[in-house]
Coordinates of C-alpha atoms in Angstrom, one line a residue:
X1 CA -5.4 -5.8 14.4
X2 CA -4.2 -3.8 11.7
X3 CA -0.7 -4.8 12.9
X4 CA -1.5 -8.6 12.5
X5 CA -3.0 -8.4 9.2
X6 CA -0.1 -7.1 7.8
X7 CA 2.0 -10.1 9.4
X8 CA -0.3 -12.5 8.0
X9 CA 0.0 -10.8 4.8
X10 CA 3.3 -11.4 4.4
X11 CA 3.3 -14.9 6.1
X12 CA 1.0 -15.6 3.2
X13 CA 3.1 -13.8 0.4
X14 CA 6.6 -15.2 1.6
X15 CA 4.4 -18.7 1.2
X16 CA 3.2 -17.9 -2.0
X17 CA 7.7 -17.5 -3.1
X18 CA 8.9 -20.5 -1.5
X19 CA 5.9 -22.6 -3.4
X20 CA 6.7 -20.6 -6.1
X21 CA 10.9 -21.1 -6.0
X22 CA 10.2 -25.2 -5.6
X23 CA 7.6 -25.2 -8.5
X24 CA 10.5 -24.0 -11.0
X25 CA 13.1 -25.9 -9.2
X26 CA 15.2 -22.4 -7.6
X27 CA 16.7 -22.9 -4.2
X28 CA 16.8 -19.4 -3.1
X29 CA 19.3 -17.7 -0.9
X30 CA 17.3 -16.3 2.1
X31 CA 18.6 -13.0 3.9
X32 CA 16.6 -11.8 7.1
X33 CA 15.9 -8.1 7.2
X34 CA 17.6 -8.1 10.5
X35 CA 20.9 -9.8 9.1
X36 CA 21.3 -7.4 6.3
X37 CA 20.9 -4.4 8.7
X38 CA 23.3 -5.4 10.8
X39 CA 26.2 -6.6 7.6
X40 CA 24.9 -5.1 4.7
X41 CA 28.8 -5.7 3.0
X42 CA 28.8 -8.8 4.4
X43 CA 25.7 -10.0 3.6
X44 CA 25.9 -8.8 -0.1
X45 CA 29.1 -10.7 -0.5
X46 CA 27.4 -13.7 0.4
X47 CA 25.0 -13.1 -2.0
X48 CA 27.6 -12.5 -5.3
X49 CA 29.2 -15.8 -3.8
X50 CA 26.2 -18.0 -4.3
X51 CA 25.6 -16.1 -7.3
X52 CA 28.9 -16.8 -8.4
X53 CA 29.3 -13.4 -9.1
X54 CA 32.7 -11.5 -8.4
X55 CA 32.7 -7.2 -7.4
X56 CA 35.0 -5.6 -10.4
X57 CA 38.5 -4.9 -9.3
X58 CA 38.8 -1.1 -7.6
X59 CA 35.4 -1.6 -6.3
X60 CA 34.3 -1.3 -3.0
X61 CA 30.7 -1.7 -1.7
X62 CA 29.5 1.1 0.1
X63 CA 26.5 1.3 2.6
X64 CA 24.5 4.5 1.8
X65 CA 21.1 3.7 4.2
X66 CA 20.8 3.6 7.4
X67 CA 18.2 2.1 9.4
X68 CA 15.1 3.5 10.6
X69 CA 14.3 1.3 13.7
X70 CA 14.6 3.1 16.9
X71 CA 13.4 2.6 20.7
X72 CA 10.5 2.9 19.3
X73 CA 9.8 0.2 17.1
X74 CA 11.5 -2.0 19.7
X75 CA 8.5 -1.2 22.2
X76 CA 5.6 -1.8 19.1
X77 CA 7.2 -5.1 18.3
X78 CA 7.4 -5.7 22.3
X79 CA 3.8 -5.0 22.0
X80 CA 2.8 -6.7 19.0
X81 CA 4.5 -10.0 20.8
X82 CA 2.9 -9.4 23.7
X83 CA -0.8 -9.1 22.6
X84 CA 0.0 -12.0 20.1
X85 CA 0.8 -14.3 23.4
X86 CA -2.3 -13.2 24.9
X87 CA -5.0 -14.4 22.7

């Protein structure tokens, strides 16, 4: 339940910036979680492009994270699916 809540939290929140972005006119550029962990440098290349925005010259981006997700969270999302289809 606990689970859920926090899905509909942010369901609710990522609402509240999209009505938000339209009220002031901003067409965002929207990156997935999952996107970015997989291409982080590509990903944040897009991004300066619609920004219009250029990396200095001699610089490099450099991933220094690396993501948490195991197994483990596979099998609780899995689950959190799989109860979801239930009720």
């Amino acid at each position: 339940d606990q689970v859920h809540q926090r899905v509909q939290l942010i369901g609710q929140h990522n609402s509240a910036w999209q009505g938000w972005f339209s009220s002031v006119g901003i067409a965002p550029f929207p990156v997935r979680y999952e996107e970015l962990a997989v291409d982080p440098v590509g990903i944040t290349h897009r991004i300066l492009d619609f920004l219009g925005l250029e990396l200095p010259p001699g610089r490099e981006l450099v991933v220094q994270h690396q993501r948490l997700a195991d197994e483990l969270t596979t099998q609780w999302i899995a689950r959190y699916q799989a109860e979801m289809l239930r009720s």
